[in-house]
Amino acid sequence: MFITIIFNAVWVGILAGILGFLVQSGWKNVVKSEEDKKTEALSIGAGIFIDLGKIRLFLLSILMGVVFVIWANYDSAITDGSGTVFGFIIWLATEGIYDPVFKKKPWFFHKPWQQSVSHIIAFILWGWTIYLVAIGLPISGVYF
């Protein structure tokens, strides 16, 4: 029984993370600065580049989707705010603390406010998308 719950939560979390990443990356394109346009990319030939920053966000999104669904199976308090609080906390942990501490990006209050607001909204929509996928697939075990 325990293995079935974990297995179902993992594949639903992976799906939720992928869809959440698509929503988040689409919303982040609403406001882009020159710094965002300069990305670290890996050329795979024939003029095709892989954006390494997007790969990091993609993997983080999948991991956090799995964490959210597994956590929601055992403690429904994480679903308070329909995933939006979870999205805001992840934004605060990644772009508010991790990136500036390790000097990947400047502190959010040193960026234009429009960019910070756009990124916060992107993470809130990302968390909400993960929540909607989790409750939309009853096999995940996450309910209202």
mmCIF file of C-alpha atoms in Angstrom:
data_model
loop_
_atom_site.group_PDB
_atom_site.id
_atom_site.type_symbol
_atom_site.label_atom_id
_atom_site.label_comp_id
_atom_site.label_asym_id
_atom_site.label_seq_id
_atom_site.Cartn_x
_atom_site.Cartn_y
_atom_site.Cartn_z
ATOM 1 C CA MET A 1 0.000 0.000 0.000
ATOM 2 C CA PHE A 2 2.766 2.455 0.956
ATOM 3 C CA ILE A 3 4.725 1.717 -2.232
ATOM 4 C CA THR A 4 1.596 2.266 -4.356
ATOM 5 C CA ILE A 5 0.970 5.651 -2.737
ATOM 6 C CA ILE A 6 4.575 6.734 -3.314
ATOM 7 C CA PHE A 7 4.608 5.445 -6.921
ATOM 8 C CA ASN A 8 1.358 7.250 -7.793
ATOM 9 C CA ALA A 9 2.507 10.422 -6.051
ATOM 10 C CA VAL A 10 5.827 10.387 -7.912
ATOM 11 C CA TRP A 11 4.397 10.099 -11.404
ATOM 12 C CA VAL A 12 1.657 12.648 -10.679
ATOM 13 C CA GLY A 13 4.328 14.929 -9.187
ATOM 14 C CA ILE A 14 6.467 14.572 -12.305
ATOM 15 C CA LEU A 15 3.513 15.476 -14.527
ATOM 16 C CA ALA A 16 2.574 18.378 -12.231
ATOM 17 C CA GLY A 17 6.170 19.621 -12.238
ATOM 18 C CA ILE A 18 6.396 19.565 -16.033
ATOM 19 C CA LEU A 19 3.113 21.433 -16.481
ATOM 20 C CA GLY A 20 4.040 23.848 -13.688
ATOM 21 C CA PHE A 21 7.375 24.554 -15.387
ATOM 22 C CA LEU A 22 5.629 25.378 -18.658
ATOM 23 C CA VAL A 23 3.292 27.821 -16.919
ATOM 24 C CA GLN A 24 6.133 29.382 -14.937
ATOM 25 C CA SER A 25 8.517 29.833 -17.864
ATOM 26 C CA GLY A 26 5.732 31.288 -19.993
ATOM 27 C CA TRP A 27 4.790 33.815 -17.332
ATOM 28 C CA LYS A 28 8.418 34.801 -16.674
ATOM 29 C CA ASN A 29 8.679 35.860 -20.325
ATOM 30 C CA VAL A 30 6.163 38.646 -19.701
ATOM 31 C CA VAL A 31 8.881 40.868 -18.217
ATOM 32 C CA LYS A 32 12.494 40.212 -19.221
ATOM 33 C CA SER A 33 15.550 42.303 -18.459
ATOM 34 C CA GLU A 34 18.802 42.390 -20.388
ATOM 35 C CA GLU A 35 20.314 40.182 -17.673
ATOM 36 C CA ASP A 36 17.678 37.513 -18.281
ATOM 37 C CA LYS A 37 18.337 37.586 -22.011
ATOM 38 C CA LYS A 38 22.011 36.773 -21.443
ATOM 39 C CA THR A 39 21.801 33.115 -20.578
ATOM 40 C CA GLU A 40 24.380 30.428 -20.162
ATOM 41 C CA ALA A 41 23.685 28.081 -23.048
ATOM 42 C CA LEU A 42 25.258 24.881 -24.298
ATOM 43 C CA SER A 43 25.589 24.485 -28.057
ATOM 44 C CA ILE A 44 24.679 21.056 -29.365
ATOM 45 C CA GLY A 45 25.495 21.971 -32.960
ATOM 46 C CA ALA A 46 23.581 23.155 -36.010
ATOM 47 C CA GLY A 47 22.735 26.436 -34.250
ATOM 48 C CA ILE A 48 20.768 24.672 -31.500
ATOM 49 C CA PHE A 49 21.382 25.760 -27.908
ATOM 50 C CA ILE A 50 20.247 24.312 -24.587
ATOM 51 C CA ASP A 51 19.532 26.923 -21.913
ATOM 52 C CA LEU A 52 21.169 25.535 -18.768
ATOM 53 C CA GLY A 53 19.231 27.899 -16.499
ATOM 54 C CA LYS A 54 15.960 26.498 -17.814
ATOM 55 C CA ILE A 55 17.160 22.936 -17.234
ATOM 56 C CA ARG A 56 17.829 23.795 -13.578
ATOM 57 C CA LEU A 57 14.326 25.250 -13.230
ATOM 58 C CA PHE A 58 12.825 22.258 -15.051
ATOM 59 C CA LEU A 59 14.474 19.762 -12.683
ATOM 60 C CA LEU A 60 13.584 21.895 -9.636
ATOM 61 C CA SER A 61 9.985 22.039 -10.820
ATOM 62 C CA ILE A 62 9.751 18.267 -11.186
ATOM 63 C CA LEU A 63 11.408 17.695 -7.803
ATOM 64 C CA MET A 64 9.130 20.186 -6.046
ATOM 65 C CA GLY A 65 6.076 18.732 -7.794
ATOM 66 C CA VAL A 66 6.938 15.290 -6.422
ATOM 67 C CA VAL A 67 7.636 16.750 -2.957
ATOM 68 C CA PHE A 68 4.319 18.628 -2.995
ATOM 69 C CA VAL A 69 2.230 15.595 -3.958
ATOM 70 C CA ILE A 70 3.939 13.247 -1.477
ATOM 71 C CA TRP A 71 3.713 15.838 1.288
ATOM 72 C CA ALA A 72 0.041 16.536 0.515
ATOM 73 C CA ASN A 73 -0.701 12.822 0.884
ATOM 74 C CA TYR A 74 0.462 12.903 4.487
ATOM 75 C CA ASP A 75 -0.275 16.478 5.587
ATOM 76 C CA SER A 76 -2.987 18.408 3.816
ATOM 77 C CA ALA A 77 -1.852 21.675 5.414
ATOM 78 C CA ILE A 78 0.524 22.189 2.483
ATOM 79 C CA THR A 79 -2.473 22.571 0.183
ATOM 80 C CA ASP A 80 -3.649 25.674 2.075
ATOM 81 C CA GLY A 81 -3.928 28.510 -0.384
ATOM 82 C CA SER A 82 -4.408 26.015 -3.224
ATOM 83 C CA GLY A 83 -0.665 25.699 -3.768
ATOM 84 C CA THR A 84 -0.045 29.439 -4.023
ATOM 85 C CA VAL A 85 1.581 29.645 -0.588
ATOM 86 C CA PHE A 86 3.828 26.721 -1.560
ATOM 87 C CA GLY A 87 4.807 28.558 -4.754
ATOM 88 C CA PHE A 88 5.613 31.744 -2.836
ATOM 89 C CA ILE A 89 7.732 29.838 -0.303
ATOM 90 C CA ILE A 90 9.687 28.164 -3.122
ATOM 91 C CA TRP A 91 10.205 31.562 -4.780
ATOM 92 C CA LEU A 92 11.477 32.962 -1.486
ATOM 93 C CA ALA A 93 13.814 29.996 -1.002
ATOM 94 C CA THR A 94 15.226 29.998 -4.545
ATOM 95 C CA GLU A 95 15.201 33.552 -5.899
ATOM 96 C CA GLY A 96 14.964 35.324 -2.561
ATOM 97 C CA ILE A 97 17.694 33.439 -0.682
ATOM 98 C CA TYR A 98 19.598 30.754 -2.651
ATOM 99 C CA ASP A 99 20.453 32.702 -5.821
ATOM 100 C CA PRO A 100 21.707 35.866 -4.056
ATOM 101 C CA VAL A 101 23.650 34.002 -1.370
ATOM 102 C CA PHE A 102 25.513 31.956 -3.983
ATOM 103 C CA LYS A 103 25.846 35.062 -6.208
ATOM 104 C CA LYS A 104 23.904 33.599 -9.126
ATOM 105 C CA LYS A 105 21.575 36.629 -9.286
ATOM 106 C CA PRO A 106 21.251 39.895 -7.335
ATOM 107 C CA TRP A 107 18.820 40.259 -4.435
ATOM 108 C CA PHE A 108 15.247 40.734 -5.597
ATOM 109 C CA PHE A 109 15.108 44.271 -4.199
ATOM 110 C CA HIS A 110 18.062 45.229 -6.454
ATOM 111 C CA LYS A 111 16.096 44.205 -9.553
ATOM 112 C CA PRO A 112 13.386 46.269 -11.241
ATOM 113 C CA TRP A 113 10.159 45.855 -9.284
ATOM 114 C CA GLN A 114 8.292 44.737 -12.412
ATOM 115 C CA GLN A 115 10.651 41.799 -12.815
ATOM 116 C CA SER A 116 10.339 40.788 -9.152
ATOM 117 C CA VAL A 117 6.541 40.954 -9.289
ATOM 118 C CA SER A 118 6.519 38.941 -12.519
ATOM 119 C CA HIS A 119 8.684 36.230 -10.956
ATOM 120 C CA ILE A 120 6.570 36.098 -7.794
ATOM 121 C CA ILE A 121 3.407 35.719 -9.895
ATOM 122 C CA ALA A 122 5.159 33.036 -11.986
ATOM 123 C CA PHE A 123 5.964 30.985 -8.877
ATOM 124 C CA ILE A 124 2.461 31.468 -7.443
ATOM 125 C CA LEU A 125 0.921 30.240 -10.715
ATOM 126 C CA TRP A 126 3.451 27.384 -10.741
ATOM 127 C CA GLY A 127 2.360 26.250 -7.260
ATOM 128 C CA TRP A 128 -1.289 26.563 -8.205
ATOM 129 C CA THR A 129 -0.728 24.488 -11.353
ATOM 130 C CA ILE A 130 0.928 21.728 -9.322
ATOM 131 C CA TYR A 131 -2.024 21.779 -6.919
ATOM 132 C CA LEU A 132 -4.578 21.632 -9.751
ATOM 133 C CA VAL A 133 -2.843 18.660 -11.370
ATOM 134 C CA ALA A 134 -2.614 16.887 -8.006
ATOM 135 C CA ILE A 135 -6.317 17.264 -7.211
ATOM 136 C CA GLY A 136 -7.317 16.688 -10.838
ATOM 137 C CA LEU A 137 -5.806 13.204 -10.888
ATOM 138 C CA PRO A 138 -7.541 11.294 -8.083
ATOM 139 C CA ILE A 139 -4.909 8.569 -8.170
ATOM 140 C CA SER A 140 -2.481 11.042 -6.530
ATOM 141 C CA GLY A 141 -4.358 10.793 -3.242
ATOM 142 C CA VAL A 142 -4.525 14.585 -2.871
ATOM 143 C CA TYR A 143 -7.978 15.978 -2.239
ATOM 144 C CA PHE A 144 -9.310 19.410 -1.343
#
